[in-house]
Short mmCIF file of C-alpha atoms and ligand atoms in Angstrom, two decimals:
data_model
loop_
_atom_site.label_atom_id
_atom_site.label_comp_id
_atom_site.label_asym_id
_atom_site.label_seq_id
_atom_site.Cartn_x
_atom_site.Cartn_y
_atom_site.Cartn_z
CA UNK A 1 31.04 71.94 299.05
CA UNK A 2 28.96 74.53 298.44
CA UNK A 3 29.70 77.69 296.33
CA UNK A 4 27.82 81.01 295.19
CA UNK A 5 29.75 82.56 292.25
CA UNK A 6 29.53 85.87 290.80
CA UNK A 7 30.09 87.00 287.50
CA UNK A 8 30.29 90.77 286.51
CA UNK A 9 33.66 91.44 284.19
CA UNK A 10 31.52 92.88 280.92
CA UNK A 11 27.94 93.03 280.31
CA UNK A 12 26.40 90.43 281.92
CA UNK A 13 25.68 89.90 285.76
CA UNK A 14 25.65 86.55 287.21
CA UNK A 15 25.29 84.76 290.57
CA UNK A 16 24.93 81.37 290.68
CA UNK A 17 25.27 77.96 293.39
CA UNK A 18 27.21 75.04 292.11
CA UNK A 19 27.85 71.72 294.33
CA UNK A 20 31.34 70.43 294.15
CA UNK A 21 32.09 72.44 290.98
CA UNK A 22 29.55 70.15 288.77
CA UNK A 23 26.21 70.42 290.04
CA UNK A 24 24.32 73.94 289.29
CA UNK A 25 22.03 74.35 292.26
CA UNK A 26 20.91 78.10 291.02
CA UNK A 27 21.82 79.83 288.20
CA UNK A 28 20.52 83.72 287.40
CA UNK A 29 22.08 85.86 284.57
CA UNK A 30 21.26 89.31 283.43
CA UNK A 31 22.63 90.55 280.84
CA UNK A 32 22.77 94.12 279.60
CA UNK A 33 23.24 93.57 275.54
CA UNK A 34 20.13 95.60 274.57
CA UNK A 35 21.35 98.59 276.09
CA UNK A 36 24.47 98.30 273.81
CA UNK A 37 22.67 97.57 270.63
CA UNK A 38 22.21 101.06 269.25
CA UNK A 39 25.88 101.59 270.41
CA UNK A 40 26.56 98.05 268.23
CA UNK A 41 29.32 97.69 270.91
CA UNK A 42 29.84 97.51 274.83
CA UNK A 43 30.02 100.83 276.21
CA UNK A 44 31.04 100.31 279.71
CA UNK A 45 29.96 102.97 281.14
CA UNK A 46 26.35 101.82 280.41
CA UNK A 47 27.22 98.30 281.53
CA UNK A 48 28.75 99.11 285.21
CA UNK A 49 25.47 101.55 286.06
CA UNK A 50 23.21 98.48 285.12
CA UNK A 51 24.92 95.89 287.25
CA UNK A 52 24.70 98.48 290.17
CA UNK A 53 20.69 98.19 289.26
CA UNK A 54 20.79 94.44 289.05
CA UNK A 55 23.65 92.96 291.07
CA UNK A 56 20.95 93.00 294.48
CA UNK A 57 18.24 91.64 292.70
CA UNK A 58 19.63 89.01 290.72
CA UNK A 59 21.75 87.72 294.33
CA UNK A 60 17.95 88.09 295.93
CA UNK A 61 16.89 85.43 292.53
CA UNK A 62 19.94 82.90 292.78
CA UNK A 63 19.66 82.61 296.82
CA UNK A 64 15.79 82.53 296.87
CA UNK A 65 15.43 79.34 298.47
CA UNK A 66 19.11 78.78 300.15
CA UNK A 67 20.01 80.28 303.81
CA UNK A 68 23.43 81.43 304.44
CA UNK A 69 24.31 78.71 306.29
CA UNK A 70 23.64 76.57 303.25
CA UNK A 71 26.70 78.14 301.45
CA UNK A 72 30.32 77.22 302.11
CA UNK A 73 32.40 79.73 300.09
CA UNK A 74 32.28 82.51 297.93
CA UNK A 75 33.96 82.69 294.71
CA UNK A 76 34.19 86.20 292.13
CA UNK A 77 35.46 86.92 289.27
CA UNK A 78 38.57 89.25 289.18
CA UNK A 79 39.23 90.03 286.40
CA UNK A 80 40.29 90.34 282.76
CA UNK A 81 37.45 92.46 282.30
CA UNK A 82 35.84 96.17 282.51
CA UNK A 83 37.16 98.17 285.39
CA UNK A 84 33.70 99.33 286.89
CA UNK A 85 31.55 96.17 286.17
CA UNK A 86 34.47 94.15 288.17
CA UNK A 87 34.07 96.53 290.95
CA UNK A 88 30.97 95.73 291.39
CA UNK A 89 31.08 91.71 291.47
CA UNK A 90 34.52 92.43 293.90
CA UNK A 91 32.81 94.57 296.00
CA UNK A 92 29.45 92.38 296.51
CA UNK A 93 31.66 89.25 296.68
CA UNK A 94 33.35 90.78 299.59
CA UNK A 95 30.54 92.17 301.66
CA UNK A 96 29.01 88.77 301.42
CA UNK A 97 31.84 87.06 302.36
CA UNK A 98 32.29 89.42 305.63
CA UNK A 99 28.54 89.43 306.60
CA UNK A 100 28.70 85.89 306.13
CA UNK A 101 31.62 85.00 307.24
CA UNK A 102 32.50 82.50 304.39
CA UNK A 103 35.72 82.05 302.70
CA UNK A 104 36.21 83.70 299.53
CA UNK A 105 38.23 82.71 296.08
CA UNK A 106 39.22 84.76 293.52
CA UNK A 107 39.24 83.51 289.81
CA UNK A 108 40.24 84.46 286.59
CA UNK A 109 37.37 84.79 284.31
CA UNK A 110 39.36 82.94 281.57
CA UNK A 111 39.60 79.98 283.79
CA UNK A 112 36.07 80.34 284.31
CA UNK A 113 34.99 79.89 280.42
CA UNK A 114 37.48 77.34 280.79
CA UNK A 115 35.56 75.05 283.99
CA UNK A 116 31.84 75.89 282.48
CA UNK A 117 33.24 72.53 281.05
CA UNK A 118 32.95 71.08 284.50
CA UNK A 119 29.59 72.22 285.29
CA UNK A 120 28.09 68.61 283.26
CA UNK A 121 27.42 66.37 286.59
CA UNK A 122 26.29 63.86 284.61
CA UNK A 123 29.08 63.28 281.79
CA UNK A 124 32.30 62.21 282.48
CA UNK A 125 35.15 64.07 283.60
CA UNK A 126 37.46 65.52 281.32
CA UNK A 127 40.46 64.16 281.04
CA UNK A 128 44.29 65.37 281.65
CA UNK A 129 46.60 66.26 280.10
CA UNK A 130 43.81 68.53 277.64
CA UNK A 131 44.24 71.47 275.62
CA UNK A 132 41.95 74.00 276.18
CA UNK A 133 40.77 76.79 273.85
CA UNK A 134 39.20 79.62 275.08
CA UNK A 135 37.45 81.74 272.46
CA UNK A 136 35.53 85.14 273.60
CA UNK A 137 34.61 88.57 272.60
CA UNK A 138 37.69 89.57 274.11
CA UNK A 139 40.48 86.54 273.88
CA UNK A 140 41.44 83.57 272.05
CA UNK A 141 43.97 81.54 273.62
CA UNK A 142 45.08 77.69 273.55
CA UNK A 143 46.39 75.85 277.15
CA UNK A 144 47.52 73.53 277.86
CA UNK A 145 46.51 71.75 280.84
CA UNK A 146 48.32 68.79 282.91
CA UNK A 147 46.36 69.28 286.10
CA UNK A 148 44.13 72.22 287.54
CA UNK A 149 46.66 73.86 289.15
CA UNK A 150 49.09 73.07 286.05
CA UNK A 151 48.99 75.26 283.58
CA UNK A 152 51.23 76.30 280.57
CA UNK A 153 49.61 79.39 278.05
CA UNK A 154 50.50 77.84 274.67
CA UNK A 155 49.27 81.31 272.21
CA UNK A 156 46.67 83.32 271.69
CA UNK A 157 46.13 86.18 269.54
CA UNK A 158 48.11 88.52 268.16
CA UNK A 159 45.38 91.11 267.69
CA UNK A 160 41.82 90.73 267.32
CA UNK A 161 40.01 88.10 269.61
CA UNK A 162 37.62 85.99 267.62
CA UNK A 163 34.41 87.13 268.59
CA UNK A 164 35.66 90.89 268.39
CA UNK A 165 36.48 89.73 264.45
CA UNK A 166 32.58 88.52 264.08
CA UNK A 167 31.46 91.36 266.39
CA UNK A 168 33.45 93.55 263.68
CA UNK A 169 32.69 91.86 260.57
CA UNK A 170 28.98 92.11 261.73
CA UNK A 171 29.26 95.79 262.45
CA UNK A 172 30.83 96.23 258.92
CA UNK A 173 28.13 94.35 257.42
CA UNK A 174 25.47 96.38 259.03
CA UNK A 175 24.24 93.78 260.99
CA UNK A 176 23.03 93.94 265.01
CA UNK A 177 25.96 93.66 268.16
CA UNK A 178 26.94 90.95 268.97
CA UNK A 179 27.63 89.84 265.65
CA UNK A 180 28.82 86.21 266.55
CA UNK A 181 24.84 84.86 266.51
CA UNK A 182 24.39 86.99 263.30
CA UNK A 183 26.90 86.12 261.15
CA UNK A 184 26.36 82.08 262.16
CA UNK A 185 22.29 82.97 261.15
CA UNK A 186 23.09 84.25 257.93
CA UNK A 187 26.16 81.83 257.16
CA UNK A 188 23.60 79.29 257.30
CA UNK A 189 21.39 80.90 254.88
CA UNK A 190 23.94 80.49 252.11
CA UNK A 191 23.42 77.51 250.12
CA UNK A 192 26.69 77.65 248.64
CA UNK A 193 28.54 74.52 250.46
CA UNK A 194 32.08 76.10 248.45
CA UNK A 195 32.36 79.59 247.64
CA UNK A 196 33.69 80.80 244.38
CA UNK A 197 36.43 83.11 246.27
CA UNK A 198 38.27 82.16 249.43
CA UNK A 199 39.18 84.51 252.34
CA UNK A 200 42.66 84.59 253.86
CA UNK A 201 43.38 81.76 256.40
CA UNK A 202 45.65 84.16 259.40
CA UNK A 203 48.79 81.63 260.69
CA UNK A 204 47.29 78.27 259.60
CA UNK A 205 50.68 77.35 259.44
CA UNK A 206 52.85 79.26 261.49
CA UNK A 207 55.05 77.41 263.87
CA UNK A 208 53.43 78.14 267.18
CA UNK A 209 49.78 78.46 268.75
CA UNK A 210 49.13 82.73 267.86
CA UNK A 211 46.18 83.52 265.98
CA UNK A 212 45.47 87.05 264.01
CA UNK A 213 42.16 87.91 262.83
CA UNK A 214 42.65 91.49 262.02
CA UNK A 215 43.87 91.01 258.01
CA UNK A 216 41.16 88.23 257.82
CA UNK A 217 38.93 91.11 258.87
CA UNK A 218 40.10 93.55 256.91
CA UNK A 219 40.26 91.24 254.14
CA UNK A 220 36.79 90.83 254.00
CA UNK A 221 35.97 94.41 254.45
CA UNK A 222 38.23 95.26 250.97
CA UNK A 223 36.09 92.30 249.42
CA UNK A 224 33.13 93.37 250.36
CA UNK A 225 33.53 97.47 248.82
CA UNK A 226 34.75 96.45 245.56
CA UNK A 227 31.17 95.16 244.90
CA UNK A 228 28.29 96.44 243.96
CA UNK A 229 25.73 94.04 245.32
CA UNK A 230 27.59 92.93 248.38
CA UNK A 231 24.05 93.21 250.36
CA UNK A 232 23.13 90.47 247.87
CA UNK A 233 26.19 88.46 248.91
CA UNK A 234 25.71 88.83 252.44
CA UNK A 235 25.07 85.54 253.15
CA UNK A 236 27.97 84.23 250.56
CA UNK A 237 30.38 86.78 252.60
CA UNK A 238 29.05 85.66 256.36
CA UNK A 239 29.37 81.99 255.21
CA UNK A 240 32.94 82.10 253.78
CA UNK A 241 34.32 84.30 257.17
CA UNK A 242 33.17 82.19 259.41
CA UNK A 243 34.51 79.26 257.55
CA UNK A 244 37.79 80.75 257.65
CA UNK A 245 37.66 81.63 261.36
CA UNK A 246 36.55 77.62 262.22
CA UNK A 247 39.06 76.46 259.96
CA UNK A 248 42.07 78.42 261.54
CA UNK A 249 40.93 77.62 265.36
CA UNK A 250 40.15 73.93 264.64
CA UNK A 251 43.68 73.23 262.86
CA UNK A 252 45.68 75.21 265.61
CA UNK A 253 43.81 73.32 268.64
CA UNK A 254 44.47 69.95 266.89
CA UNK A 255 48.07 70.90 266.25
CA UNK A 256 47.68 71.66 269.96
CA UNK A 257 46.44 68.43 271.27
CA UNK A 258 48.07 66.29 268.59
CA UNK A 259 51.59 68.03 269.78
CA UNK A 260 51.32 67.13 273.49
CA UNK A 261 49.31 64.19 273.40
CA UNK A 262 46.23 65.60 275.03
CA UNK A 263 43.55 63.01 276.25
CA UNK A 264 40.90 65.79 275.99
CA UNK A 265 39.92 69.30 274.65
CA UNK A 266 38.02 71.96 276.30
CA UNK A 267 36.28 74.48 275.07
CA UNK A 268 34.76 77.71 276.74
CA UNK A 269 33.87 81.46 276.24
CA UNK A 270 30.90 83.09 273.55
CA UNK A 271 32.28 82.05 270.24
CA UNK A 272 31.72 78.11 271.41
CA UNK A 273 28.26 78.54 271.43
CA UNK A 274 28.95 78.41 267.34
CA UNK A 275 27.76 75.03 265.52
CA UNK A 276 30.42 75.03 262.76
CA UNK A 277 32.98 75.35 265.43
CA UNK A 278 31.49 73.11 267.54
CA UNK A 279 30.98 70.54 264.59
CA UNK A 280 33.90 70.68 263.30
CA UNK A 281 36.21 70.64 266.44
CA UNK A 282 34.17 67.43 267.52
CA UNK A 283 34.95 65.69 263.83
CA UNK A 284 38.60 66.38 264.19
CA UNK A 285 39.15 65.56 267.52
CA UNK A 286 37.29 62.22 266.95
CA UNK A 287 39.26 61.68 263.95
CA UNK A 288 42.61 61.74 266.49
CA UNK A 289 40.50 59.79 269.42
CA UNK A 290 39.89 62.66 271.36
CA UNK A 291 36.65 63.41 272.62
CA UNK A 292 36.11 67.51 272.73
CA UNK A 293 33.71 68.73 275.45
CA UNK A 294 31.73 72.41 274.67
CA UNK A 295 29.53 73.69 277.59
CA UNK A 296 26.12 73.91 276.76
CA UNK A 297 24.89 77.30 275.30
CA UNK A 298 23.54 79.38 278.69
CA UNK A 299 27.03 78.22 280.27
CA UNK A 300 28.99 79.48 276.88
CA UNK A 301 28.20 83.31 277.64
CA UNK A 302 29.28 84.38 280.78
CA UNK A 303 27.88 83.45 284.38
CA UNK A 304 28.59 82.72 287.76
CA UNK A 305 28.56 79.17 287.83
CA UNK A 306 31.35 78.84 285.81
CA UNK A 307 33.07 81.05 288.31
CA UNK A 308 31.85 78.63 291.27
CA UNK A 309 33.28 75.87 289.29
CA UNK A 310 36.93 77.10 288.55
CA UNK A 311 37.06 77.85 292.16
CA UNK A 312 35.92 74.84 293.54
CA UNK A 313 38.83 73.04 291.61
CA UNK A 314 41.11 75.75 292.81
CA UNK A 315 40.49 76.34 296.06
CA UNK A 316 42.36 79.60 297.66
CA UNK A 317 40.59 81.96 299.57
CA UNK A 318 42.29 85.11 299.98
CA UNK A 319 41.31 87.72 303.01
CA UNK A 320 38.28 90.09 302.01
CA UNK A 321 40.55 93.41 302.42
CA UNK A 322 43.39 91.67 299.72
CA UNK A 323 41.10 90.50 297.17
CA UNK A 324 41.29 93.24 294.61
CA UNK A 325 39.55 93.78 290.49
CA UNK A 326 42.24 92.71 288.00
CA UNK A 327 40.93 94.42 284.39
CA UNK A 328 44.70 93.30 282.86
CA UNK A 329 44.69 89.77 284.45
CA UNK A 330 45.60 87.04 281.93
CA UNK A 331 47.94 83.84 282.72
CA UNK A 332 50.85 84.18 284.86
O1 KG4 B 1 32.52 84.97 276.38
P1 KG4 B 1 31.63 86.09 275.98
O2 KG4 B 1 30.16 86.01 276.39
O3 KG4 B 1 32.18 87.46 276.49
C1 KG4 B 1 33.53 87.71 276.71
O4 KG4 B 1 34.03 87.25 277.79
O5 KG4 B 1 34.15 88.29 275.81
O6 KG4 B 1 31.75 86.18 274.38
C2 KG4 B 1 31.03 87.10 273.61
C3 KG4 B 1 31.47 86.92 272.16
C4 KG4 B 1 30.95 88.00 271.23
O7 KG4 B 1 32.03 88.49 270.48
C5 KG4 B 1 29.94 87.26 270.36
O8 KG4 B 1 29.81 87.80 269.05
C6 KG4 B 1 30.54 85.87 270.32
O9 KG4 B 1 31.02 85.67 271.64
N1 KG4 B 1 29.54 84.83 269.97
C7 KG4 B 1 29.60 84.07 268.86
C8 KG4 B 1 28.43 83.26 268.88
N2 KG4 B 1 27.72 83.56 270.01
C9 KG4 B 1 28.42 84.54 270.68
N3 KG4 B 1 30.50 84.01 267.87
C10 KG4 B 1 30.28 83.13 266.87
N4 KG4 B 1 29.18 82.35 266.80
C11 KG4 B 1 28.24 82.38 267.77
N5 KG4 B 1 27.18 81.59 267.71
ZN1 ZN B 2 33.61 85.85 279.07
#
């Protein structure tokens, strides 16, 4: 099966072909981060007008050498995301799917970061039951996972979503949005492999699967004003936050799969694109015998394939006049 997938819940605009969720046939993302930079944050106002600019022309790019008739279903992102960049994926989704008269599916965008895991035809299938850690600019949350359609939220964050905590840290540090890339750059300019002061480490050992990355946040901030050189330090700083953001997500997700026996872990959403994460997830997973899959980088940040994907595995098609943006969607 066949499926074009479109992506438009923040800043980026995707539309992309998978085959039988694995495959990527076509893949097109444009994303509108520049426009944000001297904002050093997503304004979505900015972001909606610039996927009404691009939404045609990047649809023109993905289908460039595919006919309708090539395409079995349509599949769109619904939400959690920005109100008017969701409009504009649901509304495109659905005039295609009308004109075309294919069937379309709806899916979560969390699910998505969640099947870019899928999207490796050539590796092996992950397997059930798996915990599955999604980790964006806007979420953090562990599943678990005993089949597609079965699906149990474990915890997620109490405040602060992990990349919003680099995106913040970043902003605080005067470096460029998004801060995720920037703070992993300069982290691994410090040559300091232990640093001579240690930054808080948010409900390493609380009794369920929340996170909190606001103190560890502001922690850092209070650090960073009570010295004078903390420009100097910059690297010191970057390198001992994003230690303690690994360290917290990599114990809970182990806790996770060591707790209900998991046979794999998943990873998705921006903040997997980062190496000590991705390192050190894939160390102490194989220490336990689990292997841990991370998409590759383009299929990290958000794009349609990913949506294709998570409906291809889930496959319910709703009627074009019901399907409807969901900015507040999360697990039910
Ligand atoms: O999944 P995503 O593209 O958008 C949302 O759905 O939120 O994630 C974007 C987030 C940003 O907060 C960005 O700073 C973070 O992912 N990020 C990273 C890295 N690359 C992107 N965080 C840490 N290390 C990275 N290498
Ligand atoms: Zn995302």
């Amino acid at each position: 099966m066949i499926i074009l997938g479109i992506e438009t819940t923040c800043d980026e605009t995707g539309v992309a072909i998978v085959e039988d969720g694995r495959k990527v046939l076509s893949n097109v993302v444009s994303s509108s981060v520049e426009l944000h930079k001297k904002y050093k944050g997503i304004v979505p106002e900015v972001a909606a007008r610039e996927q009404v600019r691009v939404i045609i022309p990047v649809l023109r790019e993905t289908i460039f050498n595919f006919k309708p008739n090539d395409i079995d279903a349509i599949a769109v992102s619904v939400g959690p995301g920005l109100v008017g960049s969701l409009l504009v994926g649901v509304e495109t989704a659905k005039t295609l799917s009308v004109v075309w008269s294919k069937p379309l599916v709806p899916v979560n965008h969390l699910m998505g970061h969640i099947y870019a895991n899928w999207l490796m035809q050539n590796s092996k299938l992950p397997e059930f039951p798996l915990v599955a850690l999604i980790v964006s600019g806007g979420h953090t949350d562990l599943l678990l996972m005993i089949d597609h359609n079965q699906i149990k939220w474990l915890g997620g964050t109490l405040d602060d979503a992990a990349g919003e905590a680099f995106d913040k840290v970043a902003r605080f540090l005067g470096l460029p949005y998004p801060g995720g890339p920037e703070i992993e750059k300069l982290a691994t300019s410090c040559q300091r492999l232990k640093t001579k002061f240690q930054f808080p480490r948010p409900m390493i050992g609380s009794n369920n699967f929340d996170f909190s990355f606001s103190g560890l946040k502001t922690a850092v901030v209070n650090y960073a004003r009570q010295m004078s050189d903390f420009k100097i330090q910059l690297s010191t700083i970057a390198h001992e936050f994003q230690n303690a953001v690994v360290e917290v997500i990599v114990t809970k997700t182990i806790k996770a799969a060591r707790k209900f026996g998991a046979k794999s872990i998943v990873v998705g959403g921006g903040v997997a694109a980062n190496k000590l994460l991705r390192s050190q997830l894939t160390v102490h997973g194989s220490q336990l015998g689990i292997p841990v899959r991370f998409p590759t980088i383009e299929y990290c940040i958000d794009n349609g394939a990913m949506i294709a994907a998570g409906a291809y595995f889930n496959f319910k098609p709703v009627s074009p006049e019901k399907i409807q943006a969901k900015p507040n969607l999360y697990f039910s």
